Structure formats: C-alpha cells, structure tokens
CSV table of C-alpha atoms and ligand atoms in Angstrom, one decimal:
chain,number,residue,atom,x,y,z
A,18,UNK,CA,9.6,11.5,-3.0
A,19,UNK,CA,8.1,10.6,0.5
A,20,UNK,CA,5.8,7.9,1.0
A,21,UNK,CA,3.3,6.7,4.2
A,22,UNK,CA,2.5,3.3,3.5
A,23,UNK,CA,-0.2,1.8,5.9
A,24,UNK,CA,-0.2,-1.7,7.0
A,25,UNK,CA,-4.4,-2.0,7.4
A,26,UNK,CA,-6.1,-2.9,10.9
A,27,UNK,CA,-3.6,-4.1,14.4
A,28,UNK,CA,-4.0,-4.2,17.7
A,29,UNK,CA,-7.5,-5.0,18.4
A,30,UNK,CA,-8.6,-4.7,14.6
A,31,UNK,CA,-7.5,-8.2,13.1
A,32,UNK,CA,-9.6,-7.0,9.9
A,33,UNK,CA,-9.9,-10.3,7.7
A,34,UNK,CA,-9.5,-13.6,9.2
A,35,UNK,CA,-9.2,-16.7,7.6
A,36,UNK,CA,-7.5,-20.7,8.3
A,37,UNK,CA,-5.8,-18.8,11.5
A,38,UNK,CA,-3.9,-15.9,9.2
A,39,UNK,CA,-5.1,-12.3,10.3
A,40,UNK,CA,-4.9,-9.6,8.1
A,41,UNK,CA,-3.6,-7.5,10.6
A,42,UNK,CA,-0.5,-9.3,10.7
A,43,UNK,CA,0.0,-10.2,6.6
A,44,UNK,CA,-0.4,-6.2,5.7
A,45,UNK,CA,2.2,-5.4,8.7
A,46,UNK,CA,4.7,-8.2,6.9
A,47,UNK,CA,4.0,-6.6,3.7
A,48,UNK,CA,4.0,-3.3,4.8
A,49,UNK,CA,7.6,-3.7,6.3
A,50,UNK,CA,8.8,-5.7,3.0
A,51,UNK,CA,7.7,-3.1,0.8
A,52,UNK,CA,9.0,0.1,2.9
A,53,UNK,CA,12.4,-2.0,2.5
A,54,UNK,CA,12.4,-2.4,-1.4
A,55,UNK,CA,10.9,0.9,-2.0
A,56,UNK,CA,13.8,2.9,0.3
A,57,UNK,CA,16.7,0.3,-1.1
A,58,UNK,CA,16.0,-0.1,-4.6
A,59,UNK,CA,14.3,3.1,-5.4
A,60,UNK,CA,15.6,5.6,-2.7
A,61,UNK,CA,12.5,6.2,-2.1
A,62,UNK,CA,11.5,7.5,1.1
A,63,UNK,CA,9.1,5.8,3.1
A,64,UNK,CA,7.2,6.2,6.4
A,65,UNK,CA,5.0,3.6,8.4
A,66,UNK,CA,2.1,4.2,10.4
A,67,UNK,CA,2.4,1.2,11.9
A,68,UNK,CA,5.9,-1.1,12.5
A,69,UNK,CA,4.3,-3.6,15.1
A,70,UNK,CA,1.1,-4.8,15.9
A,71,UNK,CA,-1.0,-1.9,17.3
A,72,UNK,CA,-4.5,-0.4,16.9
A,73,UNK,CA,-4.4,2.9,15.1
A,74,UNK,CA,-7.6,5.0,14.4
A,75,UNK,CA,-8.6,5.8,10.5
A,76,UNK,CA,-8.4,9.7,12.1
A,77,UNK,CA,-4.9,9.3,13.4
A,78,UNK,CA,-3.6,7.6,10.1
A,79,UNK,CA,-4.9,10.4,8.5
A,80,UNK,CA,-3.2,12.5,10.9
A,81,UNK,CA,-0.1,10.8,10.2
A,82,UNK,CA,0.0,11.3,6.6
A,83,UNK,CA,-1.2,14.9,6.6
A,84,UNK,CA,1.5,15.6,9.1
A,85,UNK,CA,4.4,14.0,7.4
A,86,UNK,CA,3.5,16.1,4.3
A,87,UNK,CA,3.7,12.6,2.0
A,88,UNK,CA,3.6,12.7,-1.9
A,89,UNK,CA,1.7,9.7,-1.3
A,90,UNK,CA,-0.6,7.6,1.4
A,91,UNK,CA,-0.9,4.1,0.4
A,92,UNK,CA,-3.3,1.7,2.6
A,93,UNK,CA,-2.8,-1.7,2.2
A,94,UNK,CA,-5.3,-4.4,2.9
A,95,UNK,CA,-6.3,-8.2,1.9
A,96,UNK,CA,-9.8,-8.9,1.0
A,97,UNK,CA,-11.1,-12.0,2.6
A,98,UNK,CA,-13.9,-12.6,0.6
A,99,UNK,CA,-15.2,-11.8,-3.8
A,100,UNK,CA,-11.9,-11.6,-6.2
A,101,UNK,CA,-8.4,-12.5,-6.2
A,102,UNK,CA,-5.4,-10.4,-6.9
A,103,UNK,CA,-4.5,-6.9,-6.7
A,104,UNK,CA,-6.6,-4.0,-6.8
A,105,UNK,CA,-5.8,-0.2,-7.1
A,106,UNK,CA,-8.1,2.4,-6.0
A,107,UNK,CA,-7.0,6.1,-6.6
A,108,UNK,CA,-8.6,8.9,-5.0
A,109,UNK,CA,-11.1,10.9,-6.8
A,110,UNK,CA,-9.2,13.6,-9.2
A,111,UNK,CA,-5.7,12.2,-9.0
A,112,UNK,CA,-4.0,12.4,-12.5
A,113,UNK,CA,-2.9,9.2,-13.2
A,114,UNK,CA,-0.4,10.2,-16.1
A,115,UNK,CA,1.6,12.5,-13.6
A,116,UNK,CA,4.2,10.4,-11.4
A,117,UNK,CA,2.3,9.2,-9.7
A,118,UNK,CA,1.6,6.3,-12.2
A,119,UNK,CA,5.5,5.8,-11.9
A,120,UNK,CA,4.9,5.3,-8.2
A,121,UNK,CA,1.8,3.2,-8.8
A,122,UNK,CA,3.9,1.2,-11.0
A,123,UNK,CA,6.6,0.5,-9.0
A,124,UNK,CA,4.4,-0.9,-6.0
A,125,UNK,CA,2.7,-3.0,-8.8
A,126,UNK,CA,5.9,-4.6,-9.6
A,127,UNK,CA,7.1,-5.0,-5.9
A,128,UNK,CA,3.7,-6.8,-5.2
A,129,UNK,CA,4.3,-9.0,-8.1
A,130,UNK,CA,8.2,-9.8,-7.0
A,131,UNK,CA,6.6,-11.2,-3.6
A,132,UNK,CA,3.4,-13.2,-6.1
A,133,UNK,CA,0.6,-11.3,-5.6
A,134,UNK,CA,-1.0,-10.8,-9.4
A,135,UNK,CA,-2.9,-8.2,-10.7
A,136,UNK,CA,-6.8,-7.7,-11.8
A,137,UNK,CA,-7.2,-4.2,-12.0
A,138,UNK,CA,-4.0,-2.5,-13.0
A,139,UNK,CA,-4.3,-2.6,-16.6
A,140,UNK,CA,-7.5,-1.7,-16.0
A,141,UNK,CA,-6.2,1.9,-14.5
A,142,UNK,CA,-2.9,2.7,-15.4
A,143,UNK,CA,-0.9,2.1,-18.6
A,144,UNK,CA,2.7,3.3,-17.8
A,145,UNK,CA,4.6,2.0,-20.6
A,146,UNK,CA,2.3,1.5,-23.6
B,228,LIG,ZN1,-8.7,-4.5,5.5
C-alpha cells in the first residue's frame, strides 16, 4: 500500500492561526509523526508532499498524488474555529467496507496515540463491530 499524506497550507499559507500556533506548522509536525508510525509500525508506504515549510498549490498536490499512483491521498488540517476533535471526510463513492476502512482505521488510532479524539468516526466507519 502507498500513501501521500499532506501536511495542509506552508510557506506563505499559515491556514489557521491562533495564541501564536500556525496550522501550517502543527499539520507539518503531524504529517512527519504520522508518515513515521504508518511506515514503522505498519510497513506502510508513505509519501509527503511537503517535509518543510513551503507553499504548495491545491493543483500541484493533486499533481503529486496522481503522479505517485497512491492507494490513498490524505490531507490533513486543524480547524480553528466550530467543533473539536477529529473529522473524516471520504470522497464521494469510496466504499468504505473495502480496505480502505483498515487504512482509515489505522490513522484513527495513530491520531488518538498522539490525543487528538474523535467526533465523527463512529459516525463513518465501523471496522470491528
Ligand atoms: Zn486547513
């Protein structure tokens, strides 16, 4: 399995900010953490878009991934404002009970190791019931 994961916004782009944290830089850290867990604990793959703090267009992310050929593109971001927690959203027509719920699961429980806690995942997926 070969993953792109995408740490959201850099360079230019801080995306959310908030009490002097950027988003930019928290999904680059988390990006990196979970590109490390993913390829040691699950031999899993994994490609970046992004390893330090650069802009990247939406077009040449997409570029990336298509390129690559990746089972999946994951893009992750922090909201700054309505909610707490994790969310999930899953393109249009993707069937959740092939592997890539397995894949989905295992990010859910990598973002939990590091404290984030779900709102939605239940709410999507049900890998083990
Ligand atoms: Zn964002």
């Amino acid at each position: 399995m070969r993953v792109m994961i995408d740490a959201g916004h850099g360079g230019y782009d801080p995306g959310a900010t908030s009490n002097g944290l950027k988003e930019k830089d928290l999904t680059l850290k988390l990006a990196l953490d979970v590109a490390e867990d993913l390829e040691s604990l699950y031999g899993i793959e994994v490609l970046l878009t992004r390893t330090e703090d650069v802009f990247i267009s939406l077009e040449d992310r997409v570029l990336k991934a298509n390129t690559a050929e990746v089972d999946y593109f994951v893009s992750l971001h922090h909201n700054a404002g309505g909610g707490t927690g994790f969310e999930s959203y899953i393109y249009p027509g993707v069937d959740v009970k092939s592997n890539f719920t397995l894949f989905a699961y295992l990010l859910f429980t990598l973002l939990l190791k590091i404290h984030f806690f779900d709102v939605s995942f239940d709410n999507y997926l049900h890998p083990y019931e």
